[in-house]
Amino acid sequence: MDAEIRAEARAEASIPASRGSAADAVEADQAPATAGTARSLWRDANFMRMWGGQAFSQFGAQITELAIPVLAVLILNATEFEVGVLTASGFAAFLLVGLPAGAWIDRMRKRHVMIVADAVRAIALAALPLLWWAGVLHMWHLYVVALIMGIATVFFDVSYQSIVPSLVRPTQIAEANGKFESTAQVANIAGPAVGGWLVAVVTAPFAIVVTVFTYIASFIVLSFTRDNEVVTPKHERAPIMHEIGEGIRWVFGNRYLRRIVGCTGLSNFASNISFTLLPIFLLRELGFSPASLGLVFALGSVGGLLGAMATPHIVRWVGEARAIPVSAIAFSIAGLFLPVAALVPTIALPLLTVQMFIGSFMVLLYNITQVTFRQRVTPPRLLGRMNASIRFVVWGVTPIAALLAGGLGAWLGVTTTMWIGAVLGLASALFVVTGPFWTLRELPTADDR
């Protein structure tokens, strides 16, 4: 499993002198995130609106994550390399605009960025069923739409991971991240199952239409959400390249963040070598139906939901710092189960379900813990650049892994390529297994880092 985006509220998961204008100040019934006695987020109407909107978005994204590859494989008869290019197109944006996006977002209202990103994604996705209906849909259309979606997602996700501190109080950040991750995992459970059913019953293009409406719903809810961000005045801004460099230096100058980036980046690189070819592996090699494919993801994602719920208890038990290497070891070992399924195809369905369950559970433990630490330790003015710098690395490797997977799949075969990904995944845990995490119980705060 990807240690950042697949399990994170896309995410990476994965979210303040704050920014905005007086006209968009927090409403009277929504106290600023730093004031007063904390109340339950269940009673925070503003947070609940944001949470509800993201539930729609996450649900739709899971349907699309299944529907587009199925459309490519079953309707357009995509080859291994074409599937690799499709995956690479969706993540190329992290290399193209990943770093400047963070600096730009730190100059803008993050909620407004998310609203525009939702609108762009809805419009881009709507083009696919229209092209299919007109009988002119080709693979290059999927590449273009995937690229546009990827760029919008970069801006949405960096904003999403950076806006949490302006919505809730500092002591509620971990709780808010946990709630967002829980919703993502409910979407992971229901989305693929519903998506598989929709693909089987009404075909992949119409399943994509459902996602268009979920992005519209997210757009509407975000429009009615309020935050307490205050945009940095223009005269206080440094040149864009200086601000980008400041974000990079912050991330790689912190010994904890540096190791987290190494672990997450290599894990994502390895897992995407395997997951790029997963639709071909399951649909062609093992003969799964689209509905069975959705069922595997749905049942496995129950682990993610339980992981999000269990994270606070596990962190209290083993300590925040140690939870990171423990989870990394577990999800890297779970990755081996995927190619093993090819050796025992008669039990592939339950084996892959177990693999998804364990991987999702541990990735959620890892993501909630490390994302909360990142948000807590980073100065508010650097939040966007910190998240963008990290995502530039940990998601920037994805298009490279996808293209490599397509080439290796055509050359060595799908199953051999998955073994390569699984073995590389084992090495990712070394970044956090060796280092300061075992010697601490709690990770440092912004004041004692």
Short mmCIF file of C-alpha atoms in Angstrom, two decimals:
data_model
loop_
_atom_site.label_atom_id
_atom_site.label_comp_id
_atom_site.label_asym_id
_atom_site.label_seq_id
_atom_site.Cartn_x
_atom_site.Cartn_y
_atom_site.Cartn_z
CA MET A 1 0.00 0.00 0.00
CA ASP A 2 1.15 3.56 -0.62
CA ALA A 3 2.25 5.05 2.61
CA GLU A 4 1.03 8.47 1.64
CA ILE A 5 -1.77 8.96 -0.83
CA ARG A 6 -3.68 5.69 -1.16
CA ALA A 7 -4.47 5.49 2.47
CA GLU A 8 -4.23 9.06 3.23
CA ALA A 9 -7.09 11.56 2.64
CA ARG A 10 -5.84 12.42 -0.81
CA ALA A 11 -3.99 12.34 0.91
CA GLU A 12 -1.19 10.68 2.47
CA ALA A 13 -4.04 10.47 3.93
CA SER A 14 -2.49 12.45 4.51
CA ILE A 15 -3.64 18.46 7.31
CA PRO A 16 -1.03 28.25 11.84
CA ALA A 17 -0.43 32.20 11.88
CA SER A 18 -3.29 31.68 9.65
CA ARG A 19 -4.40 33.38 6.45
CA GLY A 20 -7.50 35.22 4.87
CA SER A 21 -9.43 38.47 4.99
CA ALA A 22 -11.65 39.95 7.64
CA ALA A 23 -14.65 39.26 5.45
CA ASP A 24 -13.91 35.53 5.71
CA ALA A 25 -13.16 35.52 9.41
CA VAL A 26 -14.46 32.68 11.49
CA GLU A 27 -18.14 33.02 12.23
CA ALA A 28 -19.29 33.90 15.73
CA ASP A 29 -20.17 30.32 16.57
CA GLN A 30 -16.82 29.03 15.31
CA ALA A 31 -14.03 30.10 17.66
CA PRO A 32 -10.51 30.37 16.24
CA ALA A 33 -8.40 27.26 16.44
CA THR A 34 -6.23 28.68 19.19
CA ALA A 35 -8.79 30.09 21.54
CA GLY A 36 -10.81 28.88 24.46
CA THR A 37 -11.47 25.49 25.84
CA ALA A 38 -11.56 22.75 23.22
CA ARG A 39 -14.96 21.28 22.52
CA SER A 40 -15.73 18.06 20.72
CA LEU A 41 -15.34 18.22 16.95
CA TRP A 42 -18.71 16.48 16.75
CA ARG A 43 -20.23 19.78 17.95
CA ASP A 44 -18.14 21.95 15.60
CA ALA A 45 -20.54 22.71 12.73
CA ASN A 46 -17.80 24.21 10.58
CA PHE A 47 -15.55 21.17 10.88
CA MET A 48 -18.48 18.84 10.28
CA ARG A 49 -19.26 20.65 7.01
CA MET A 50 -15.68 20.22 5.84
CA TRP A 51 -15.68 16.60 6.95
CA GLY A 52 -18.94 15.90 5.14
CA GLY A 53 -17.70 17.49 1.93
CA GLN A 54 -14.56 15.41 1.95
CA ALA A 55 -16.62 12.27 2.48
CA PHE A 56 -18.28 12.91 -0.90
CA SER A 57 -14.95 13.64 -2.56
CA GLN A 58 -13.23 10.56 -1.13
CA PHE A 59 -16.10 8.29 -2.10
CA GLY A 60 -16.07 9.51 -5.68
CA ALA A 61 -12.29 9.29 -5.96
CA GLN A 62 -12.39 5.62 -4.99
CA ILE A 63 -14.95 4.88 -7.71
CA THR A 64 -12.81 6.64 -10.30
CA GLU A 65 -9.64 4.90 -9.13
CA LEU A 66 -11.33 1.64 -10.10
CA ALA A 67 -13.36 2.81 -13.11
CA ILE A 68 -10.63 4.50 -15.18
CA PRO A 69 -8.18 1.53 -15.20
CA VAL A 70 -11.09 -0.84 -15.94
CA LEU A 71 -12.17 1.44 -18.78
CA ALA A 72 -8.61 1.36 -20.15
CA VAL A 73 -8.12 -2.41 -19.79
CA LEU A 74 -11.54 -3.77 -20.77
CA ILE A 75 -12.96 -1.14 -23.14
CA LEU A 76 -9.84 0.30 -24.78
CA ASN A 77 -7.76 -2.92 -24.48
CA ALA A 78 -4.77 -1.10 -22.99
CA THR A 79 -1.39 -2.82 -22.96
CA GLU A 80 0.90 -3.08 -19.92
CA PHE A 81 2.89 -0.07 -21.11
CA GLU A 82 -0.25 1.99 -21.80
CA VAL A 83 -1.49 1.28 -18.28
CA GLY A 84 1.90 2.45 -17.01
CA VAL A 85 1.66 5.66 -19.02
CA LEU A 86 -1.88 6.23 -17.73
CA THR A 87 -0.74 5.92 -14.11
CA ALA A 88 2.29 8.11 -14.81
CA SER A 89 0.06 10.79 -16.36
CA GLY A 90 -2.01 10.97 -13.20
CA PHE A 91 1.02 11.55 -11.00
CA ALA A 92 3.29 13.53 -13.33
CA ALA A 93 1.90 16.74 -11.80
CA PHE A 94 3.80 16.07 -8.59
CA LEU A 95 7.04 16.42 -10.56
CA LEU A 96 5.83 19.23 -12.81
CA VAL A 97 4.21 21.59 -10.29
CA GLY A 98 4.75 19.89 -6.93
CA LEU A 99 7.36 22.29 -5.54
CA PRO A 100 6.05 25.66 -6.79
CA ALA A 101 2.51 24.63 -5.80
CA GLY A 102 3.51 24.76 -2.13
CA ALA A 103 4.89 28.28 -2.38
CA TRP A 104 1.87 29.47 -4.38
CA ILE A 105 -0.56 27.89 -1.93
CA ASP A 106 1.18 29.57 1.03
CA ARG A 107 0.27 32.85 -0.68
CA MET A 108 -3.41 31.97 -1.22
CA ARG A 109 -6.50 30.98 0.72
CA LYS A 110 -6.23 27.20 0.92
CA ARG A 111 -9.99 26.67 1.02
CA HIS A 112 -10.39 28.70 -2.17
CA VAL A 113 -7.70 26.60 -3.86
CA MET A 114 -9.61 23.45 -2.90
CA ILE A 115 -12.86 24.84 -4.32
CA VAL A 116 -11.26 25.61 -7.68
CA ALA A 117 -9.55 22.20 -7.74
CA ASP A 118 -12.89 20.44 -7.20
CA ALA A 119 -14.42 22.37 -10.11
CA VAL A 120 -11.53 21.50 -12.43
CA ARG A 121 -11.68 17.81 -11.53
CA ALA A 122 -15.42 17.63 -12.10
CA ILE A 123 -15.15 19.25 -15.56
CA ALA A 124 -12.17 17.11 -16.64
CA LEU A 125 -13.79 13.85 -15.56
CA ALA A 126 -17.08 14.71 -17.25
CA ALA A 127 -15.27 14.71 -20.60
CA LEU A 128 -14.60 10.95 -20.50
CA PRO A 129 -18.18 9.62 -20.56
CA LEU A 130 -19.08 12.27 -23.16
CA LEU A 131 -16.23 11.14 -25.44
CA TRP A 132 -17.17 7.50 -24.92
CA TRP A 133 -20.82 8.24 -25.72
CA ALA A 134 -19.73 10.00 -28.93
CA GLY A 135 -17.65 6.95 -29.89
CA VAL A 136 -14.34 8.85 -30.08
CA LEU A 137 -12.68 7.92 -26.79
CA HIS A 138 -9.00 6.96 -27.11
CA MET A 139 -6.18 6.29 -24.65
CA TRP A 140 -4.66 9.72 -25.21
CA HIS A 141 -7.88 11.25 -23.88
CA LEU A 142 -7.37 9.30 -20.67
CA TYR A 143 -3.77 10.52 -20.47
CA VAL A 144 -4.82 14.18 -20.80
CA VAL A 145 -7.66 13.89 -18.29
CA ALA A 146 -5.37 12.04 -15.86
CA LEU A 147 -2.77 14.83 -16.16
CA ILE A 148 -5.36 17.58 -15.55
CA MET A 149 -6.81 15.64 -12.62
CA GLY A 150 -3.30 15.19 -11.24
CA ILE A 151 -2.49 18.90 -11.35
CA ALA A 152 -5.77 19.77 -9.64
CA THR A 153 -5.15 17.07 -7.05
CA VAL A 154 -1.68 18.45 -6.24
CA PHE A 155 -3.20 21.82 -5.36
CA PHE A 156 -6.15 20.27 -3.54
CA ASP A 157 -4.12 17.82 -1.46
CA VAL A 158 -1.39 20.25 -0.42
CA SER A 159 -4.10 22.72 0.64
CA TYR A 160 -6.06 19.95 2.34
CA GLN A 161 -3.07 18.83 4.41
CA SER A 162 -2.25 22.41 5.35
CA ILE A 163 -5.69 23.76 6.25
CA VAL A 164 -6.46 21.55 9.26
CA PRO A 165 -4.64 23.79 11.80
CA SER A 166 -6.83 26.74 10.72
CA LEU A 167 -10.03 24.75 11.23
CA VAL A 168 -9.43 23.26 14.69
CA ARG A 169 -7.42 23.94 17.84
CA PRO A 170 -3.85 22.61 18.10
CA THR A 171 -4.91 19.93 20.58
CA GLN A 172 -7.55 18.70 18.10
CA ILE A 173 -5.29 18.27 15.05
CA ALA A 174 -4.68 14.56 15.65
CA GLU A 175 -8.41 13.97 16.23
CA ALA A 176 -9.28 15.85 13.04
CA ASN A 177 -6.74 13.86 11.03
CA GLY A 178 -8.13 10.65 12.50
CA LYS A 179 -11.67 11.60 11.48
CA PHE A 180 -10.59 12.49 7.96
CA GLU A 181 -8.69 9.21 7.65
CA SER A 182 -11.65 7.24 9.00
CA THR A 183 -13.86 8.77 6.33
CA ALA A 184 -11.28 7.96 3.68
CA GLN A 185 -11.30 4.34 4.77
CA VAL A 186 -15.10 4.14 4.78
CA ALA A 187 -14.84 5.44 1.21
CA ASN A 188 -12.19 2.82 0.49
CA ILE A 189 -14.61 0.15 1.70
CA ALA A 190 -17.76 1.35 -0.01
CA GLY A 191 -16.24 3.09 -3.03
CA PRO A 192 -14.58 0.10 -4.74
CA ALA A 193 -17.53 -2.19 -3.96
CA VAL A 194 -20.04 0.29 -5.38
CA GLY A 195 -17.63 1.16 -8.18
CA GLY A 196 -17.23 -2.51 -9.12
CA TRP A 197 -20.99 -2.93 -9.15
CA LEU A 198 -21.49 0.22 -11.23
CA VAL A 199 -18.81 -0.85 -13.71
CA ALA A 200 -20.41 -4.27 -14.03
CA VAL A 201 -23.98 -2.96 -14.37
CA VAL A 202 -23.75 0.40 -16.15
CA THR A 203 -20.13 0.26 -17.52
CA ALA A 204 -17.08 2.25 -16.46
CA PRO A 205 -17.94 5.54 -18.23
CA PHE A 206 -21.22 5.88 -16.32
CA ALA A 207 -19.49 4.97 -13.06
CA ILE A 208 -17.23 7.98 -13.67
CA VAL A 209 -20.32 10.21 -13.87
CA VAL A 210 -20.99 9.40 -10.20
CA THR A 211 -17.59 10.84 -9.30
CA VAL A 212 -18.35 14.05 -11.15
CA PHE A 213 -21.32 14.64 -8.85
CA THR A 214 -19.28 13.87 -5.73
CA TYR A 215 -16.76 16.56 -6.68
CA ILE A 216 -19.64 18.97 -7.23
CA ALA A 217 -20.95 18.12 -3.76
CA SER A 218 -17.51 18.76 -2.26
CA PHE A 219 -17.36 22.09 -4.12
CA ILE A 220 -20.67 23.17 -2.61
CA VAL A 221 -19.79 22.16 0.95
CA LEU A 222 -16.39 23.86 0.82
CA SER A 223 -18.11 27.04 -0.33
CA PHE A 224 -20.05 27.10 2.96
CA THR A 225 -17.07 26.20 5.19
CA ARG A 226 -15.15 28.93 7.03
CA ASP A 227 -11.55 29.13 8.22
CA ASN A 228 -9.39 31.64 10.06
CA GLU A 229 -6.57 31.98 7.52
CA VAL A 230 -4.99 35.37 6.90
CA VAL A 231 -3.07 35.76 3.64
CA THR A 232 0.50 37.00 4.01
CA PRO A 233 0.76 40.60 2.73
CA LYS A 234 2.59 40.93 -0.60
CA HIS A 235 5.32 43.12 0.87
CA GLU A 236 6.25 40.33 3.29
CA ARG A 237 6.72 37.70 0.59
CA ALA A 238 10.16 36.60 -0.61
CA PRO A 239 10.92 35.67 -4.24
CA ILE A 240 9.22 32.42 -5.23
CA MET A 241 12.48 30.45 -5.66
CA HIS A 242 13.65 31.55 -2.21
CA GLU A 243 10.38 30.38 -0.67
CA ILE A 244 10.58 27.03 -2.45
CA GLY A 245 14.14 26.57 -1.19
CA GLU A 246 13.09 27.49 2.34
CA GLY A 247 10.51 24.70 2.31
CA ILE A 248 13.02 22.14 1.02
CA ARG A 249 15.64 23.16 3.59
CA TRP A 250 13.09 22.87 6.38
CA VAL A 251 12.09 19.33 5.43
CA PHE A 252 15.55 17.90 4.79
CA GLY A 253 17.14 19.81 7.65
CA ASN A 254 14.90 18.05 10.18
CA ARG A 255 16.25 14.58 10.96
CA TYR A 256 12.80 13.15 11.66
CA LEU A 257 11.15 14.54 8.54
CA ARG A 258 14.13 13.48 6.44
CA ARG A 259 13.75 9.83 7.46
CA ILE A 260 9.96 9.91 7.09
CA VAL A 261 10.36 11.21 3.54
CA GLY A 262 12.87 8.45 2.74
CA CYS A 263 10.60 5.71 4.07
CA THR A 264 7.46 7.04 2.41
CA GLY A 265 9.16 7.81 -0.90
CA LEU A 266 10.75 4.38 -1.34
CA SER A 267 7.57 2.66 -0.15
CA ASN A 268 5.50 4.56 -2.71
CA PHE A 269 8.01 3.84 -5.46
CA ALA A 270 7.98 0.12 -4.68
CA SER A 271 4.24 -0.24 -4.17
CA ASN A 272 3.44 1.66 -7.37
CA ILE A 273 5.58 -0.74 -9.36
CA SER A 274 3.16 -3.42 -8.16
CA PHE A 275 -0.10 -1.48 -8.11
CA THR A 276 0.32 -0.04 -11.61
CA LEU A 277 -0.12 -3.52 -13.04
CA LEU A 278 -2.70 -4.66 -10.50
CA PRO A 279 -5.72 -4.26 -12.84
CA ILE A 280 -4.00 -6.42 -15.48
CA PHE A 281 -2.85 -8.91 -12.85
CA LEU A 282 -6.31 -9.36 -11.36
CA LEU A 283 -8.49 -8.96 -14.45
CA ARG A 284 -6.36 -10.88 -16.95
CA GLU A 285 -3.90 -13.09 -15.08
CA LEU A 286 -6.25 -14.24 -12.29
CA GLY A 287 -9.50 -13.75 -14.21
CA PHE A 288 -11.23 -11.55 -11.63
CA SER A 289 -14.38 -9.70 -12.66
CA PRO A 290 -14.63 -5.92 -12.08
CA ALA A 291 -17.01 -6.64 -9.19
CA SER A 292 -14.49 -9.05 -7.61
CA LEU A 293 -11.77 -6.44 -8.03
CA GLY A 294 -13.92 -3.92 -6.16
CA LEU A 295 -14.70 -6.50 -3.48
CA VAL A 296 -11.00 -7.16 -2.80
CA PHE A 297 -10.34 -3.45 -2.28
CA ALA A 298 -13.47 -2.98 -0.19
CA LEU A 299 -12.86 -5.90 2.17
CA GLY A 300 -9.20 -5.04 2.50
CA SER A 301 -9.99 -1.42 3.29
CA VAL A 302 -11.85 -2.44 6.42
CA GLY A 303 -8.34 -2.66 7.86
CA GLY A 304 -7.80 1.00 7.08
CA LEU A 305 -10.96 2.01 8.90
CA LEU A 306 -9.98 -0.03 11.95
CA GLY A 307 -6.44 1.36 11.72
CA ALA A 308 -7.73 4.93 11.84
CA MET A 309 -9.89 4.09 14.85
CA ALA A 310 -7.11 2.20 16.63
CA THR A 311 -4.29 4.69 16.04
CA PRO A 312 -4.86 6.80 19.20
CA HIS A 313 -4.86 3.66 21.36
CA ILE A 314 -1.76 2.18 19.68
CA VAL A 315 0.10 5.49 19.98
CA ARG A 316 -0.68 5.62 23.70
CA TRP A 317 0.47 2.01 24.05
CA VAL A 318 3.77 1.97 22.11
CA GLY A 319 4.44 5.70 21.92
CA GLU A 320 4.12 8.14 19.04
CA ALA A 321 7.73 7.80 17.86
CA ARG A 322 7.80 3.99 17.92
CA ALA A 323 4.47 3.69 16.13
CA ILE A 324 6.19 4.89 12.95
CA PRO A 325 8.81 2.09 12.59
CA VAL A 326 6.36 -0.55 13.87
CA SER A 327 3.81 0.32 11.19
CA ALA A 328 6.48 0.63 8.48
CA ILE A 329 7.79 -2.87 9.18
CA ALA A 330 4.29 -4.33 9.07
CA PHE A 331 3.08 -2.72 5.83
CA SER A 332 6.35 -3.50 4.03
CA ILE A 333 6.05 -7.18 4.93
CA ALA A 334 2.37 -7.22 3.91
CA GLY A 335 3.43 -6.11 0.43
CA LEU A 336 4.95 -9.54 -0.18
CA PHE A 337 1.50 -11.14 -0.12
CA LEU A 338 0.56 -9.59 -3.46
CA PRO A 339 2.95 -11.54 -5.74
CA VAL A 340 2.52 -14.63 -3.55
CA ALA A 341 -1.12 -14.71 -4.75
CA ALA A 342 0.15 -15.65 -8.21
CA LEU A 343 1.72 -18.81 -6.74
CA VAL A 344 -1.57 -19.92 -5.16
CA PRO A 345 -4.33 -18.61 -7.46
CA THR A 346 -6.96 -20.86 -5.86
CA ILE A 347 -6.77 -18.78 -2.66
CA ALA A 348 -5.89 -15.48 -4.33
CA LEU A 349 -9.10 -13.75 -3.23
CA PRO A 350 -8.72 -14.34 0.55
CA LEU A 351 -4.95 -13.85 0.40
CA LEU A 352 -5.25 -10.49 -1.32
CA THR A 353 -7.99 -9.47 1.10
CA VAL A 354 -5.68 -10.20 4.03
CA GLN A 355 -2.85 -8.31 2.33
CA MET A 356 -5.05 -5.26 1.77
CA PHE A 357 -6.40 -5.45 5.33
CA ILE A 358 -3.00 -5.54 7.04
CA GLY A 359 -1.48 -3.02 4.65
CA SER A 360 -4.34 -0.55 5.04
CA PHE A 361 -4.38 -0.87 8.84
CA MET A 362 -0.66 -0.21 9.18
CA VAL A 363 -0.51 2.54 6.56
CA LEU A 364 -3.23 4.42 8.43
CA LEU A 365 -1.32 4.08 11.70
CA TYR A 366 1.79 5.38 9.93
CA ASN A 367 0.04 8.21 8.08
CA ILE A 368 -1.99 9.65 10.95
CA THR A 369 1.06 9.61 13.23
CA GLN A 370 3.57 11.15 10.84
CA VAL A 371 1.18 13.69 9.26
CA THR A 372 0.11 14.94 12.70
CA PHE A 373 3.78 15.28 13.67
CA ARG A 374 4.53 17.19 10.44
CA GLN A 375 1.69 19.62 11.06
CA ARG A 376 2.67 20.13 14.69
CA VAL A 377 6.40 20.67 14.25
CA THR A 378 6.27 22.94 11.17
CA PRO A 379 5.90 26.73 11.53
CA PRO A 380 2.50 27.85 10.17
CA ARG A 381 4.00 29.98 7.39
CA LEU A 382 5.81 26.89 6.02
CA LEU A 383 2.93 24.40 6.11
CA GLY A 384 2.13 24.55 2.40
CA ARG A 385 5.77 24.39 1.35
CA MET A 386 6.54 21.59 3.80
CA ASN A 387 3.69 19.45 2.47
CA ALA A 388 4.52 20.28 -1.15
CA SER A 389 8.20 19.46 -0.69
CA ILE A 390 7.38 16.12 0.90
CA ARG A 391 4.77 15.26 -1.72
CA PHE A 392 7.16 16.27 -4.51
CA VAL A 393 9.39 13.41 -3.39
CA VAL A 394 6.93 10.79 -2.17
CA TRP A 395 4.47 11.24 -5.07
CA GLY A 396 7.02 12.43 -7.63
CA VAL A 397 8.44 8.91 -7.71
CA THR A 398 5.05 7.54 -8.79
CA PRO A 399 5.17 8.40 -12.52
CA ILE A 400 8.72 7.05 -12.64
CA ALA A 401 7.58 3.82 -10.95
CA ALA A 402 4.55 3.57 -13.24
CA LEU A 403 6.60 3.88 -16.42
CA LEU A 404 9.15 1.43 -15.04
CA ALA A 405 6.35 -0.99 -14.17
CA GLY A 406 4.95 -0.76 -17.70
CA GLY A 407 8.36 -1.48 -19.22
CA LEU A 408 9.22 -4.28 -16.79
CA GLY A 409 5.76 -5.81 -17.20
CA ALA A 410 6.17 -6.00 -20.95
CA TRP A 411 9.74 -7.34 -20.64
CA LEU A 412 9.69 -9.65 -17.61
CA GLY A 413 5.99 -10.25 -17.08
CA VAL A 414 3.46 -8.92 -14.59
CA THR A 415 4.17 -11.29 -11.69
CA THR A 416 7.96 -10.85 -11.83
CA THR A 417 7.50 -7.08 -11.79
CA MET A 418 5.34 -7.38 -8.69
CA TRP A 419 8.07 -9.36 -6.94
CA ILE A 420 10.54 -6.57 -7.71
CA GLY A 421 8.17 -4.03 -6.16
CA ALA A 422 7.57 -6.16 -3.06
CA VAL A 423 11.28 -6.69 -2.39
CA LEU A 424 12.04 -2.98 -2.81
CA GLY A 425 9.20 -2.25 -0.39
CA LEU A 426 10.95 -4.20 2.34
CA ALA A 427 13.89 -1.82 2.17
CA SER A 428 11.70 1.25 2.77
CA ALA A 429 11.28 0.47 6.47
CA LEU A 430 15.04 0.79 7.04
CA PHE A 431 14.76 4.59 6.98
CA VAL A 432 12.70 4.64 10.18
CA VAL A 433 13.83 1.37 11.76
CA THR A 434 17.36 2.76 11.93
CA GLY A 435 17.42 6.20 13.53
CA PRO A 436 16.03 8.14 16.48
CA PHE A 437 12.48 6.77 16.51
CA TRP A 438 13.17 3.69 18.67
CA THR A 439 14.94 5.74 21.36
CA LEU A 440 11.99 8.09 21.92
CA ARG A 441 8.45 7.61 23.07
CA GLU A 442 7.05 10.97 21.94
CA LEU A 443 8.19 13.00 18.93
CA PRO A 444 9.37 16.60 19.51
CA THR A 445 7.08 19.60 19.32
CA ALA A 446 7.70 22.85 17.49
CA ASP A 447 9.37 24.24 20.62
CA ASP A 448 11.76 21.38 21.46
CA ARG A 449 12.69 20.00 18.04
#
